[in-house]
Amino acid sequence: MNMQYTAKIAGTGMYAPKRIVNNFDLEKMVDTSDEWIRTRTGMFERHFVADDEAASDLATHAAHKALEAAKLRVRDIDLIIVGSVTSDHAFPSTACIVQKNLGAKSCMAFDVSAGCSGFLYASDIARQFIENGSVEHALVIGVEVLSRFTNWEDRGTCVLFGDGSGAAMISRAKSTDIGRIIDTHMEADGTYGNLLIQPAGGSRLPATDETVREHKHTVHMEGNRIFKLAVKSMYNQCETVLKRNNWDVKSIDWLISHQANLRIIESLGNKLKIDPKKVIINIEKYANTSAASIPIALDEAVRAGKIRRGDVVLMTAFGAGLTSGAMLIRF
Ligand code: UT7
C-alpha cells in the first residue's frame, strides 16, 4: 500500500438528547419489565430526542465538541462523513446539513449507511482520504434517532434503542505524534440483510397507508440470529487486525465494542480472552444507539481519563447489512 501519511484521532465529542426514559418508564408503555430488560440486555436508561430534534442537530452538537477537543476550527474541516441509518431525510445527506449548521467550507460531505458499523466504516473511509494525502482533517460522526423508527407494539425491539451522537476529528498525524490508526478491517455479508431491516420507505416499498399501519417503517429484527452472528463476526474482525499486525490481545489497553447487548459484549470479551476490566461498557445509560454507540463510549472513556494518549484501543462493530468491522488505534 502506498501510504504517504498516517491518520490519528485528534479529538472526540458526544451528545445525548435531554429526555431520559428508563426501564420503569417503559413498563408503563409496553408489556415488559425492568428485570427482563436488565438481565437480557444490560440496559437501564436511554435518551430520546425532543419533537423538534433530528439527527443533524445531535450530530452538530457532537461535532462542535470534537472540534474543540482537537483544538481545531470549523474552517479546518476538509471532509465530513456521517454514519447513520436514521438521517433527517432520505436526501440531502445529514453530512450536508451538518456542514451548513457548522458553517464549514465547501468540502466533500456524505453519509454512509452501514447500520451500527456506520462510525467504523466512516472512520475507515476518512483514514484512507488522510493516508493518501487528499485531506488533512476529517470530521466523522455516528448519529442515530432510532426512537423515530420504533414499533411500540413490538416489545422485542422497542425497548432496545436510544438516540445519540458521537464524533471524532480524524487528522493527519505529525511525525512526532505517537497516536495513529494502526489497522482496520471492514466486511459485509448482504445475504443476511433481511435479519435487521426497515422494510418500507425506500424504492422497494414506498410509503402507503398500509405500510404505515403495518409498522413497516420501523426496525424489524430477528434478535436471536443477529446475536450469534454479532459475536462471531466481531470476533473474526478483531482477530484479523490483531493477527495481521502480530499483536497479542494482552497488548490491548481497551476494547470498545458496539453496545447492542451486555451479553454480546461479554461473550466477545470471553472469546477474545481479554481482561474484563479493559472492556468499556456504557449500555446501561444509553441502550443501543447504533452508529453512535462506539464514538459515545470512546468520548466518555477519554473524558473520564480512562483512555490516555498512547493507549492501544480495539474498536469493533456489527450491524444492519450485515456489516462488521474492527479498528486498531494507538490513541
Ligand atoms: O445493534 C444491531 C444489532 N442488534 C443486536 O445485536 C441485537 C441482538 N439480539 C439481542 O440482543 C437479543 O436477541 C434480544 C435482546 C433482542 C432478545 O433477547 P433474547 O434473550 O434473544 O430473547 P428472545 O427474543 O429469545 O425472547 C425470549 C422471551 C420470549 O418469550 P417466550 O417466547 O420465551 O415466552 C419473548 O416474547 O422474552 C420475551 N420478550 C420479552 N419479555 C419482556 C421479548 N422481548 C421482551 C421484553 N420484555 N421487552
CSV table of N, CA, C and O and ligand atoms in Angstrom, one decimal, residues 26 30-37 39-41 43 115-117 146 154-161 196 221-231 234 258-264 288-291 293 318-320 322, ligand 1:
chain,number,residue,atom,x,y,z
A,26,LEU,N,-40.7,2.4,30.7
A,26,LEU,CA,-41.1,1.5,29.6
A,26,LEU,C,-42.1,0.5,30.1
A,26,LEU,O,-43.0,0.1,29.3
A,30,VAL,N,-45.2,-0.5,27.5
A,30,VAL,CA,-45.3,-1.8,26.9
A,30,VAL,C,-45.3,-3.0,27.9
A,30,VAL,O,-44.9,-2.8,29.0
A,31,ASP,N,-45.6,-4.2,27.4
A,31,ASP,CA,-45.6,-5.3,28.3
A,31,ASP,C,-44.2,-5.8,28.5
A,31,ASP,O,-43.7,-6.7,27.8
A,32,THR,N,-43.5,-5.2,29.4
A,32,THR,CA,-42.1,-5.6,29.7
A,32,THR,C,-41.8,-5.3,31.1
A,32,THR,O,-42.7,-4.9,31.9
A,33,SER,N,-40.6,-5.6,31.5
A,33,SER,CA,-40.2,-5.4,32.9
A,33,SER,C,-38.7,-4.9,33.0
A,33,SER,O,-37.9,-5.3,32.2
A,34,ASP,N,-38.4,-4.1,34.1
A,34,ASP,CA,-37.0,-3.7,34.3
A,34,ASP,C,-36.2,-5.0,34.4
A,34,ASP,O,-35.1,-5.0,33.8
A,35,GLU,N,-36.7,-6.0,35.1
A,35,GLU,CA,-35.9,-7.2,35.3
A,35,GLU,C,-35.5,-7.9,34.0
A,35,GLU,O,-34.4,-8.3,33.7
A,36,TRP,N,-36.5,-8.0,33.0
A,36,TRP,CA,-36.3,-8.6,31.7
A,36,TRP,C,-35.2,-7.8,31.0
A,36,TRP,O,-34.2,-8.4,30.4
A,37,ILE,N,-35.4,-6.5,30.9
A,37,ILE,CA,-34.5,-5.7,30.1
A,37,ILE,C,-33.1,-5.7,30.7
A,37,ILE,O,-32.1,-5.9,29.9
A,39,THR,N,-31.6,-8.1,32.7
A,39,THR,CA,-30.9,-9.4,32.6
A,39,THR,C,-30.7,-9.8,31.2
A,39,THR,O,-29.7,-10.4,30.9
A,40,ARG,N,-31.6,-9.4,30.2
A,40,ARG,CA,-31.4,-9.9,28.8
A,40,ARG,C,-30.5,-9.0,28.1
A,40,ARG,O,-29.9,-9.3,27.0
A,41,THR,N,-30.4,-7.7,28.5
A,41,THR,CA,-29.6,-6.7,27.6
A,41,THR,C,-28.6,-5.9,28.4
A,41,THR,O,-27.7,-5.3,27.8
A,43,MET,N,-29.4,-3.1,29.7
A,43,MET,CA,-29.8,-1.7,29.6
A,43,MET,C,-30.7,-1.2,30.8
A,43,MET,O,-31.4,-2.0,31.3
A,115,GLY,N,-25.4,0.6,9.1
A,115,GLY,CA,-26.1,0.2,10.4
A,115,GLY,C,-25.2,0.6,11.6
A,115,GLY,O,-24.5,1.7,11.6
A,116,CYS,N,-25.1,-0.3,12.5
A,116,CYS,CA,-24.3,0.0,13.8
A,116,CYS,C,-22.8,0.1,13.5
A,116,CYS,O,-22.1,0.6,14.4
A,117,SER,N,-22.4,-0.4,12.3
A,117,SER,CA,-20.9,-0.2,12.0
A,117,SER,C,-20.7,1.1,11.3
A,117,SER,O,-19.5,1.3,10.9
A,146,LEU,N,-33.2,6.5,16.6
A,146,LEU,CA,-34.0,5.3,16.4
A,146,LEU,C,-35.3,5.4,17.1
A,146,LEU,O,-36.2,4.6,16.7
A,154,ASP,N,-44.0,-3.8,19.3
A,154,ASP,CA,-43.1,-5.0,19.3
A,154,ASP,C,-42.1,-4.9,20.5
A,154,ASP,O,-41.1,-4.2,20.4
A,155,ARG,N,-42.5,-5.5,21.5
A,155,ARG,CA,-41.6,-5.4,22.7
A,155,ARG,C,-40.2,-6.0,22.5
A,155,ARG,O,-39.3,-5.7,23.3
A,156,GLY,N,-40.1,-6.9,21.5
A,156,GLY,CA,-38.8,-7.5,21.2
A,156,GLY,C,-37.8,-6.5,20.7
A,156,GLY,O,-36.6,-6.7,20.7
A,157,THR,N,-38.2,-5.3,20.2
A,157,THR,CA,-37.3,-4.3,19.7
A,157,THR,C,-37.4,-3.0,20.4
A,157,THR,O,-36.4,-2.3,20.5
A,158,CYS,N,-38.6,-2.6,20.8
A,158,CYS,CA,-38.8,-1.2,21.2
A,158,CYS,C,-38.1,-0.8,22.4
A,158,CYS,O,-37.8,0.4,22.6
A,159,VAL,N,-37.7,-1.7,23.3
A,159,VAL,CA,-37.0,-1.4,24.5
A,159,VAL,C,-35.5,-1.2,24.3
A,159,VAL,O,-34.8,-0.9,25.2
A,160,LEU,N,-35.0,-1.6,23.1
A,160,LEU,CA,-33.6,-1.7,22.9
A,160,LEU,C,-32.8,-0.5,22.5
A,160,LEU,O,-31.6,-0.4,22.7
A,161,PHE,N,-33.5,0.5,21.9
A,161,PHE,CA,-32.8,1.6,21.3
A,161,PHE,C,-32.8,2.9,22.0
A,161,PHE,O,-33.8,3.2,22.7
A,196,LEU,N,-32.2,-7.7,9.8
A,196,LEU,CA,-32.3,-6.4,10.5
A,196,LEU,C,-32.6,-5.4,9.4
A,196,LEU,O,-31.7,-5.0,8.7
A,221,MET,N,-36.3,-7.0,13.4
A,221,MET,CA,-35.1,-7.7,13.7
A,221,MET,C,-35.3,-9.1,14.2
A,221,MET,O,-36.2,-9.3,15.0
A,222,GLU,N,-34.5,-10.0,13.7
A,222,GLU,CA,-34.5,-11.4,14.3
A,222,GLU,C,-33.4,-11.4,15.3
A,222,GLU,O,-32.2,-11.8,15.0
A,223,GLY,N,-33.7,-11.1,16.5
A,223,GLY,CA,-32.7,-10.8,17.6
A,223,GLY,C,-31.8,-12.0,17.8
A,223,GLY,O,-30.6,-11.9,17.9
A,224,ASN,N,-32.4,-13.2,17.9
A,224,ASN,CA,-31.6,-14.4,18.3
A,224,ASN,C,-30.5,-14.7,17.3
A,224,ASN,O,-29.4,-15.0,17.6
A,225,ARG,N,-30.9,-14.6,16.0
A,225,ARG,CA,-29.9,-14.9,14.9
A,225,ARG,C,-28.9,-13.9,14.8
A,225,ARG,O,-27.7,-14.1,14.6
A,226,ILE,N,-29.3,-12.6,15.0
A,226,ILE,CA,-28.3,-11.5,15.0
A,226,ILE,C,-27.3,-11.6,16.1
A,226,ILE,O,-26.1,-11.4,15.9
A,227,PHE,N,-27.8,-12.1,17.3
A,227,PHE,CA,-26.9,-12.2,18.5
A,227,PHE,C,-25.7,-13.1,18.1
A,227,PHE,O,-24.6,-12.7,18.4
A,228,LYS,N,-26.0,-14.3,17.6
A,228,LYS,CA,-24.9,-15.2,17.3
A,228,LYS,C,-24.0,-14.7,16.2
A,228,LYS,O,-22.7,-14.8,16.4
A,229,LEU,N,-24.5,-14.1,15.2
A,229,LEU,CA,-23.7,-13.5,14.1
A,229,LEU,C,-22.9,-12.3,14.6
A,229,LEU,O,-21.7,-12.1,14.2
A,230,ALA,N,-23.4,-11.6,15.6
A,230,ALA,CA,-22.7,-10.4,16.1
A,230,ALA,C,-21.4,-10.9,16.8
A,230,ALA,O,-20.3,-10.3,16.5
A,231,VAL,N,-21.5,-11.9,17.7
A,231,VAL,CA,-20.3,-12.3,18.4
A,231,VAL,C,-19.3,-12.9,17.4
A,231,VAL,O,-18.1,-12.5,17.5
A,234,MET,N,-17.7,-10.0,15.0
A,234,MET,CA,-16.8,-9.1,15.7
A,234,MET,C,-15.6,-9.8,16.1
A,234,MET,O,-14.5,-9.2,16.0
A,258,HIS,N,-19.4,-2.4,19.9
A,258,HIS,CA,-20.7,-1.8,19.7
A,258,HIS,C,-21.6,-2.2,20.9
A,258,HIS,O,-21.6,-3.4,21.3
A,259,GLN,N,-22.4,-1.3,21.4
A,259,GLN,CA,-23.2,-1.6,22.6
A,259,GLN,C,-24.6,-2.0,22.2
A,259,GLN,O,-25.5,-1.2,22.2
A,260,ALA,N,-24.8,-3.3,21.9
A,260,ALA,CA,-26.1,-3.7,21.5
A,260,ALA,C,-26.7,-4.6,22.6
A,260,ALA,O,-27.9,-4.6,22.7
A,261,ASN,N,-25.9,-5.3,23.3
A,261,ASN,CA,-26.4,-6.1,24.4
A,261,ASN,C,-25.2,-6.5,25.3
A,261,ASN,O,-24.1,-6.9,24.8
A,262,LEU,N,-25.4,-6.4,26.6
A,262,LEU,CA,-24.2,-6.7,27.5
A,262,LEU,C,-23.8,-8.1,27.3
A,262,LEU,O,-22.6,-8.4,27.4
A,263,ARG,N,-24.7,-9.0,27.0
A,263,ARG,CA,-24.3,-10.4,26.9
A,263,ARG,C,-23.5,-10.6,25.6
A,263,ARG,O,-22.6,-11.5,25.6
A,264,ILE,N,-23.7,-9.8,24.6
A,264,ILE,CA,-22.9,-9.9,23.4
A,264,ILE,C,-21.5,-9.4,23.7
A,264,ILE,O,-20.5,-10.0,23.3
A,288,ASN,N,-29.0,0.8,23.0
A,288,ASN,CA,-28.3,0.6,21.7
A,288,ASN,C,-28.5,1.9,20.8
A,288,ASN,O,-29.6,2.1,20.4
A,289,THR,N,-27.4,2.7,20.7
A,289,THR,CA,-27.5,3.9,19.8
A,289,THR,C,-26.9,3.6,18.4
A,289,THR,O,-26.5,4.6,17.8
A,290,SER,N,-26.8,2.4,18.0
A,290,SER,CA,-26.4,2.0,16.7
A,290,SER,C,-25.1,2.7,16.3
A,290,SER,O,-24.1,2.5,17.1
A,291,ALA,N,-25.0,3.4,15.2
A,291,ALA,CA,-23.8,4.0,14.8
A,291,ALA,C,-23.1,5.0,15.8
A,291,ALA,O,-21.9,5.3,15.7
A,293,SER,N,-22.9,4.4,19.1
A,293,SER,CA,-22.5,3.8,20.3
A,293,SER,C,-21.0,3.8,20.5
A,293,SER,O,-20.6,4.0,21.6
A,318,PHE,N,-20.8,-4.2,14.6
A,318,PHE,CA,-21.6,-5.1,13.9
A,318,PHE,C,-23.0,-4.5,13.7
A,318,PHE,O,-23.5,-3.9,14.6
A,319,GLY,N,-23.6,-4.6,12.5
A,319,GLY,CA,-24.9,-4.0,12.3
A,319,GLY,C,-25.6,-4.4,11.0
A,319,GLY,O,-25.1,-5.3,10.3
A,320,ALA,N,-26.7,-3.7,10.7
A,320,ALA,CA,-27.5,-4.0,9.6
A,320,ALA,C,-26.7,-4.0,8.3
A,320,ALA,O,-25.8,-3.2,8.1
A,322,LEU,N,-25.6,-7.4,6.5
A,322,LEU,CA,-25.0,-7.2,7.7
A,322,LEU,C,-23.5,-6.8,7.6
A,322,LEU,O,-22.8,-7.3,6.8
B,1,UT7,O1,-27.3,-3.3,17.0
B,1,UT7,C1,-27.7,-4.1,15.9
B,1,UT7,C2,-27.6,-5.5,16.2
B,1,UT7,N1,-28.6,-5.9,17.2
B,1,UT7,C3,-28.3,-6.8,18.0
B,1,UT7,O2,-27.1,-7.2,18.1
B,1,UT7,C4,-29.4,-7.4,18.9
B,1,UT7,C5,-29.1,-8.9,19.1
B,1,UT7,N2,-30.1,-9.6,19.8
B,1,UT7,C6,-30.3,-9.5,21.2
B,1,UT7,O3,-29.7,-8.6,21.8
B,1,UT7,C7,-31.3,-10.4,21.8
B,1,UT7,O4,-31.6,-11.4,20.9
B,1,UT7,C8,-32.6,-9.6,22.2
B,1,UT7,C9,-32.3,-8.7,23.4
B,1,UT7,C10,-33.2,-8.8,21.1
B,1,UT7,C11,-33.7,-10.6,22.7
B,1,UT7,O5,-33.1,-11.4,23.8
B,1,UT7,P1,-33.3,-13.0,23.8
B,1,UT7,O6,-32.7,-13.5,25.0
B,1,UT7,O7,-32.7,-13.4,22.5
B,1,UT7,O8,-34.9,-13.1,23.9
B,1,UT7,P2,-35.9,-13.8,22.9
B,1,UT7,O9,-36.1,-13.0,21.7
B,1,UT7,O10,-35.4,-15.2,22.7
B,1,UT7,O11,-37.2,-13.9,23.7
B,1,UT7,C12,-37.3,-14.6,24.9
B,1,UT7,C13,-38.6,-14.3,25.6
B,1,UT7,C14,-39.8,-14.5,24.7
B,1,UT7,O12,-40.8,-15.0,25.5
B,1,UT7,P3,-41.2,-16.6,25.4
B,1,UT7,O13,-41.5,-16.9,23.9
B,1,UT7,O14,-40.0,-17.3,25.9
B,1,UT7,O15,-42.3,-16.8,26.3
B,1,UT7,C15,-40.1,-13.1,24.3
B,1,UT7,O16,-41.5,-12.9,24.0
B,1,UT7,O17,-38.6,-13.0,26.1
B,1,UT7,C16,-39.8,-12.4,25.6
B,1,UT7,N3,-39.6,-11.0,25.4
B,1,UT7,C17,-39.8,-10.0,26.3
B,1,UT7,N4,-40.3,-10.1,27.5
B,1,UT7,C18,-40.3,-8.9,28.3
B,1,UT7,C19,-39.0,-10.4,24.3
B,1,UT7,N5,-38.9,-9.0,24.5
B,1,UT7,C20,-39.4,-8.8,25.7
B,1,UT7,C21,-39.5,-7.6,26.5
B,1,UT7,N6,-40.0,-7.8,27.8
B,1,UT7,N7,-39.1,-6.4,26.0
